[in-house]
PDB file of C-alpha atoms in Angstrom:
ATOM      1  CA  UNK J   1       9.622 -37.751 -75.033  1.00  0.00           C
ATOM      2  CA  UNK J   2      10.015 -41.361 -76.016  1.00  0.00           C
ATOM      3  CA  UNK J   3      13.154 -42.646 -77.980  1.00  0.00           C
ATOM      4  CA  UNK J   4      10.415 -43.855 -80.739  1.00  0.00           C
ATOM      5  CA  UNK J   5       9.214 -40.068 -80.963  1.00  0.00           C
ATOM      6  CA  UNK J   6      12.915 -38.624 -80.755  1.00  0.00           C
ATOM      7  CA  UNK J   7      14.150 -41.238 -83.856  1.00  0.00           C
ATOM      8  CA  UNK J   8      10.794 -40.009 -85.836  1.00  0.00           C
ATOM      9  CA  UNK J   9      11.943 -36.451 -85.205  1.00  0.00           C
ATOM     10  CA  UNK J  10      15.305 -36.708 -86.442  1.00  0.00           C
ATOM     11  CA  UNK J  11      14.142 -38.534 -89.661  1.00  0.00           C
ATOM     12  CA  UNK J  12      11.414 -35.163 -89.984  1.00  0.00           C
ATOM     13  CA  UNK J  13      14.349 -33.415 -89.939  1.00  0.00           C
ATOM     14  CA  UNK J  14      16.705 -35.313 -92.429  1.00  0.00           C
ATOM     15  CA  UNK J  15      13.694 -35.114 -94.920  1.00  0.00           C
ATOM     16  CA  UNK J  16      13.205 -31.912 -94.099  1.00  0.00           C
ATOM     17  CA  UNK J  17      17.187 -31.224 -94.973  1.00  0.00           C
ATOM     18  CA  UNK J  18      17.089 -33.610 -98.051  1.00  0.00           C
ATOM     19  CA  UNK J  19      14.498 -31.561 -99.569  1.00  0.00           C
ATOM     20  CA  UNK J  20      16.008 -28.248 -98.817  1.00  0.00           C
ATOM     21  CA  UNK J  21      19.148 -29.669-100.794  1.00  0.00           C
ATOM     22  CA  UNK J  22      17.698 -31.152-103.388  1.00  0.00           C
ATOM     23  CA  UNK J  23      15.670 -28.012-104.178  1.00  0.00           C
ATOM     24  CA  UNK J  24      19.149 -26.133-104.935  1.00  0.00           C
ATOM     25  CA  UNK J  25      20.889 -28.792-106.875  1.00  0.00           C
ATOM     26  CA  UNK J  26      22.642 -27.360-109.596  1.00  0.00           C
ATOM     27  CA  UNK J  27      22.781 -23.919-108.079  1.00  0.00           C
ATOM     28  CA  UNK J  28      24.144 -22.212-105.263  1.00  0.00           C
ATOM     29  CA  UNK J  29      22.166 -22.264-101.890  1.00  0.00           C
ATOM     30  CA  UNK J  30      20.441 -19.115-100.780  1.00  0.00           C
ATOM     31  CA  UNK J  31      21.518 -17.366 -97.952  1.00  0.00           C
ATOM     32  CA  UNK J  32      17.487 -18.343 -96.273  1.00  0.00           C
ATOM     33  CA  UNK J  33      18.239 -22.126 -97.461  1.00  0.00           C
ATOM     34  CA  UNK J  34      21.868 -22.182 -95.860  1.00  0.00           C
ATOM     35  CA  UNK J  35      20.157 -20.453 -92.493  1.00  0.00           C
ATOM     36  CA  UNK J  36      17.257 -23.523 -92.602  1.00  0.00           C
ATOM     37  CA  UNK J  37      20.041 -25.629 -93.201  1.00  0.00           C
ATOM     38  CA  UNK J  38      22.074 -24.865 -90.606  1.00  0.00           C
ATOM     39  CA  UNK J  39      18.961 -24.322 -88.229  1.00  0.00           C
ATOM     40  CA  UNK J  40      17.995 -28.174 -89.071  1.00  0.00           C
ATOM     41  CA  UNK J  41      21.797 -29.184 -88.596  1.00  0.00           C
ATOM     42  CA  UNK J  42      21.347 -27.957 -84.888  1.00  0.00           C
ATOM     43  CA  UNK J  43      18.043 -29.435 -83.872  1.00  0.00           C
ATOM     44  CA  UNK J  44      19.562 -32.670 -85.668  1.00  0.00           C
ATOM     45  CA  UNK J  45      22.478 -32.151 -82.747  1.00  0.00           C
ATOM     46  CA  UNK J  46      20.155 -31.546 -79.955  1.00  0.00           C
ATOM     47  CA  UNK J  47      18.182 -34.967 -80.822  1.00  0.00           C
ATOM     48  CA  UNK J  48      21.071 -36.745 -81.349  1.00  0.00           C
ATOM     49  CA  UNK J  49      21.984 -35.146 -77.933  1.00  0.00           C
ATOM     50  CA  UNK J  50      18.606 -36.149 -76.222  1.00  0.00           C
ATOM     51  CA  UNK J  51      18.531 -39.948 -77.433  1.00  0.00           C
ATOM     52  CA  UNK J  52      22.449 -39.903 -76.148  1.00  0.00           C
ATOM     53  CA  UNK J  53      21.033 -38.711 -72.993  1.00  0.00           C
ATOM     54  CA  UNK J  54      18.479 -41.491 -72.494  1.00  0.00           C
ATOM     55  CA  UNK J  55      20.446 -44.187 -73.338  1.00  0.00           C
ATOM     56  CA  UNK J  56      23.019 -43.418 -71.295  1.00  0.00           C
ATOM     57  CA  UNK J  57      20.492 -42.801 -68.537  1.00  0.00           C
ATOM     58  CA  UNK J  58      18.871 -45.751 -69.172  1.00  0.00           C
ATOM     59  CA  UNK J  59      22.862 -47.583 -68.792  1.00  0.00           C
ATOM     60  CA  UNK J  60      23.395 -46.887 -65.404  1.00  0.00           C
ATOM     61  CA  UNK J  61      19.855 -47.031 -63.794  1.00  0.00           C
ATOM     62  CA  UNK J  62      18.475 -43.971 -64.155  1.00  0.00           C
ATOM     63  CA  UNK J  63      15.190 -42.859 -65.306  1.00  0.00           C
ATOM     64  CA  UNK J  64      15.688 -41.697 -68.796  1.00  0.00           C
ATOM     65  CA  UNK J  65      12.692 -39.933 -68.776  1.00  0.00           C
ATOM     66  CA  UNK J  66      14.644 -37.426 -66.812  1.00  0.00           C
ATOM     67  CA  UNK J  67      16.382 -36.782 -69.799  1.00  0.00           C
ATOM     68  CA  UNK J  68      16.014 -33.017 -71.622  1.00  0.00           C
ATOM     69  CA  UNK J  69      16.306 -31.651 -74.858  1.00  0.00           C
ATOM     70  CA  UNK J  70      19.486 -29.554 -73.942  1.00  0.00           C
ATOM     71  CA  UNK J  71      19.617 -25.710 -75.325  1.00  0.00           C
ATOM     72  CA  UNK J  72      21.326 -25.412 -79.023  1.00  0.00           C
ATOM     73  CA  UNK J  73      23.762 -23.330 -77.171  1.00  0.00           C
ATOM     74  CA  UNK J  74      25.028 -26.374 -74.554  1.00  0.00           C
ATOM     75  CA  UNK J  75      25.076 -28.551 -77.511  1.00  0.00           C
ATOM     76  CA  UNK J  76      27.137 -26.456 -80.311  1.00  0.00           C
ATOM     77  CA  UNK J  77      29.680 -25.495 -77.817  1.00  0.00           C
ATOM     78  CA  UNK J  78      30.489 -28.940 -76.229  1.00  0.00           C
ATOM     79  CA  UNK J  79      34.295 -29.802 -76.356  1.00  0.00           C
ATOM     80  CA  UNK J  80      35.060 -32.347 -78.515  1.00  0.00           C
TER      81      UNK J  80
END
């Protein structure tokens, strides 16, 4: 996956989360909006993650292409 398809992925996605908010303004958030919420929130992470990957790749030589879209499990537990 290209960094120009990653970048249009993650803005899907933050459209995709604006809407969900806006649709609940002025009232509290479902419990199936909070789970698409949070469900966006970690393929937002594993994009992030990805375009991380390539770049950093691309840094030191490597082939970024080599890069992969890392499991939402690797990327919610990472230390910080």
């Amino acid at each position: 996956m290209a960094d120009d398809d990653i970048t249009e992925r993650i803005t899907q996605l933050i459209d995709e989360e604006h809407r969900i908010q806006r649709d609940h303004i002025g009232r509290e958030a479902t419990t199936e909006e909070r789970d698409q919420l949070r469900a966006i929130e970690v393929q937002l992470d594993r994009y992030w993650d990805l375009l991380r990957q390539r770049q950093a790749r691309r840094e030191s030589g490597q082939n970024p292409d080599d890069a992969d879209l890392r499991s939402a499990n690797t990327v919610e537990n990472y230390r910080q």
